[in-house]
Amino acid sequence: MNKRTHVFISGRVQGVNFRSNTKIKAEFFKVKGWVKNLDDGRVEAIFEGEENCIVQLLKWCKIGPPDSLVTSVEFYDESCYEYFKNFSILR
């Protein structure tokens, strides 16, 4: 059964390849959705997929790629109404 999670990641998460690494990890865990930078310095993402795969991706988000410094990961479950075909980086 698919689950949808809306995620906000804070800290030093821009300019450290966070979005591209999130895409790589999402594809590894077969999670679909998107990731983007926010004007306030955070990263926002939508993850859709199997619950255990989203849990693994959220664990990775708490660490992030090298050179990042994650201070907070907020996430909220939402209704799964938009079924994404892949995982993309939004600009």
PDB file of C-alpha atoms in Angstrom:
ATOM      1  CA  MET A   1       0.000   0.000   0.000  1.00  0.00           C
ATOM      2  CA  ASN A   2       1.349   3.408  -0.944  1.00  0.00           C
ATOM      3  CA  LYS A   3       1.898   6.199   1.503  1.00  0.00           C
ATOM      4  CA  ARG A   4       2.535   9.911   0.925  1.00  0.00           C
ATOM      5  CA  THR A   5       4.749  12.040   3.178  1.00  0.00           C
ATOM      6  CA  HIS A   6       5.402  15.793   2.936  1.00  0.00           C
ATOM      7  CA  VAL A   7       8.894  16.657   4.211  1.00  0.00           C
ATOM      8  CA  PHE A   8      10.730  19.851   5.243  1.00  0.00           C
ATOM      9  CA  ILE A   9      14.469  19.615   5.950  1.00  0.00           C
ATOM     10  CA  SER A  10      16.352  22.411   7.718  1.00  0.00           C
ATOM     11  CA  GLY A  11      20.019  23.160   8.298  1.00  0.00           C
ATOM     12  CA  ARG A  12      22.853  23.463   5.801  1.00  0.00           C
ATOM     13  CA  VAL A  13      20.912  21.680   3.076  1.00  0.00           C
ATOM     14  CA  GLN A  14      21.320  23.965   0.070  1.00  0.00           C
ATOM     15  CA  GLY A  15      24.500  24.117  -1.986  1.00  0.00           C
ATOM     16  CA  VAL A  16      25.573  20.651  -0.793  1.00  0.00           C
ATOM     17  CA  ASN A  17      23.869  18.493  -3.470  1.00  0.00           C
ATOM     18  CA  PHE A  18      21.027  17.587  -1.127  1.00  0.00           C
ATOM     19  CA  ARG A  19      18.397  17.489  -3.892  1.00  0.00           C
ATOM     20  CA  SER A  20      20.448  15.360  -6.291  1.00  0.00           C
ATOM     21  CA  ASN A  21      21.395  12.922  -3.520  1.00  0.00           C
ATOM     22  CA  THR A  22      17.761  12.746  -2.384  1.00  0.00           C
ATOM     23  CA  LYS A  23      16.780  11.795  -5.942  1.00  0.00           C
ATOM     24  CA  ILE A  24      19.423   9.048  -6.023  1.00  0.00           C
ATOM     25  CA  LYS A  25      18.258   7.665  -2.662  1.00  0.00           C
ATOM     26  CA  ALA A  26      14.573   7.934  -3.623  1.00  0.00           C
ATOM     27  CA  GLU A  27      15.191   5.967  -6.811  1.00  0.00           C
ATOM     28  CA  PHE A  28      17.157   3.373  -4.824  1.00  0.00           C
ATOM     29  CA  PHE A  29      14.225   2.953  -2.405  1.00  0.00           C
ATOM     30  CA  LYS A  30      11.677   3.075  -5.287  1.00  0.00           C
ATOM     31  CA  VAL A  31      10.055   6.211  -3.863  1.00  0.00           C
ATOM     32  CA  LYS A  32       8.399   8.632  -6.260  1.00  0.00           C
ATOM     33  CA  GLY A  33       7.674  12.351  -5.883  1.00  0.00           C
ATOM     34  CA  TRP A  34       9.840  15.470  -5.950  1.00  0.00           C
ATOM     35  CA  VAL A  35      12.332  17.618  -4.036  1.00  0.00           C
ATOM     36  CA  LYS A  36      13.063  21.355  -4.232  1.00  0.00           C
ATOM     37  CA  ASN A  37      14.871  24.205  -2.489  1.00  0.00           C
ATOM     38  CA  LEU A  38      12.816  26.802  -0.647  1.00  0.00           C
ATOM     39  CA  ASP A  39      13.619  30.507  -0.482  1.00  0.00           C
ATOM     40  CA  ASP A  40      14.033  30.281   3.309  1.00  0.00           C
ATOM     41  CA  GLY A  41      16.982  27.841   2.999  1.00  0.00           C
ATOM     42  CA  ARG A  42      15.060  24.629   3.657  1.00  0.00           C
ATOM     43  CA  VAL A  43      14.476  21.707   1.315  1.00  0.00           C
ATOM     44  CA  GLU A  44      10.919  20.498   0.688  1.00  0.00           C
ATOM     45  CA  ALA A  45       9.942  17.100  -0.691  1.00  0.00           C
ATOM     46  CA  ILE A  46       7.004  14.829  -1.358  1.00  0.00           C
ATOM     47  CA  PHE A  47       7.645  11.096  -1.021  1.00  0.00           C
ATOM     48  CA  GLU A  48       5.202   8.474  -2.289  1.00  0.00           C
ATOM     49  CA  GLY A  49       5.796   4.762  -2.002  1.00  0.00           C
ATOM     50  CA  GLU A  50       5.802   1.793   0.302  1.00  0.00           C
ATOM     51  CA  GLU A  51       5.852   2.824   3.968  1.00  0.00           C
ATOM     52  CA  ASN A  52       9.068   0.963   4.825  1.00  0.00           C
ATOM     53  CA  CYS A  53      10.839   2.605   1.859  1.00  0.00           C
ATOM     54  CA  ILE A  54       9.728   6.082   2.941  1.00  0.00           C
ATOM     55  CA  VAL A  55      10.936   5.349   6.477  1.00  0.00           C
ATOM     56  CA  GLN A  56      14.375   4.446   5.108  1.00  0.00           C
ATOM     57  CA  LEU A  57      14.480   7.606   2.985  1.00  0.00           C
ATOM     58  CA  LEU A  58      13.490   9.747   5.983  1.00  0.00           C
ATOM     59  CA  LYS A  59      16.315   8.174   8.003  1.00  0.00           C
ATOM     60  CA  TRP A  60      18.729   9.176   5.252  1.00  0.00           C
ATOM     61  CA  CYS A  61      17.290  12.729   5.190  1.00  0.00           C
ATOM     62  CA  LYS A  62      18.182  13.134   8.869  1.00  0.00           C
ATOM     63  CA  ILE A  63      21.851  12.623   7.926  1.00  0.00           C
ATOM     64  CA  GLY A  64      21.959  13.936   4.345  1.00  0.00           C
ATOM     65  CA  PRO A  65      24.899  13.954   1.963  1.00  0.00           C
ATOM     66  CA  PRO A  66      28.482  14.851   2.896  1.00  0.00           C
ATOM     67  CA  ASP A  67      28.907  18.588   3.634  1.00  0.00           C
ATOM     68  CA  SER A  68      25.291  18.940   4.765  1.00  0.00           C
ATOM     69  CA  LEU A  69      24.312  19.600   8.367  1.00  0.00           C
ATOM     70  CA  VAL A  70      20.705  18.631   8.983  1.00  0.00           C
ATOM     71  CA  THR A  71      19.211  20.279  12.058  1.00  0.00           C
ATOM     72  CA  SER A  72      15.562  19.308  11.611  1.00  0.00           C
ATOM     73  CA  VAL A  73      13.362  17.010   9.536  1.00  0.00           C
ATOM     74  CA  GLU A  74       9.634  17.703   9.789  1.00  0.00           C
ATOM     75  CA  PHE A  75       7.245  15.378   7.998  1.00  0.00           C
ATOM     76  CA  TYR A  76       3.520  14.933   7.713  1.00  0.00           C
ATOM     77  CA  ASP A  77       1.532  12.088   6.240  1.00  0.00           C
ATOM     78  CA  GLU A  78      -0.956  13.153   3.589  1.00  0.00           C
ATOM     79  CA  SER A  79      -3.581  11.457   1.472  1.00  0.00           C
ATOM     80  CA  CYS A  80      -1.997   9.705  -1.478  1.00  0.00           C
ATOM     81  CA  TYR A  81      -3.941  11.283  -4.327  1.00  0.00           C
ATOM     82  CA  GLU A  82      -1.313  12.083  -6.962  1.00  0.00           C
ATOM     83  CA  TYR A  83       0.521   9.056  -8.193  1.00  0.00           C
ATOM     84  CA  PHE A  84       3.902  10.160  -9.493  1.00  0.00           C
ATOM     85  CA  LYS A  85       5.610   8.245 -12.288  1.00  0.00           C
ATOM     86  CA  ASN A  86       9.141   9.032 -11.073  1.00  0.00           C
ATOM     87  CA  PHE A  87      11.154  11.193  -8.685  1.00  0.00           C
ATOM     88  CA  SER A  88      12.141  14.636  -9.913  1.00  0.00           C
ATOM     89  CA  ILE A  89      14.052  17.712  -8.809  1.00  0.00           C
ATOM     90  CA  LEU A  90      11.972  20.868  -9.059  1.00  0.00           C
ATOM     91  CA  ARG A  91      13.586  24.265  -9.593  1.00  0.00           C
TER      92      ARG A  91
END
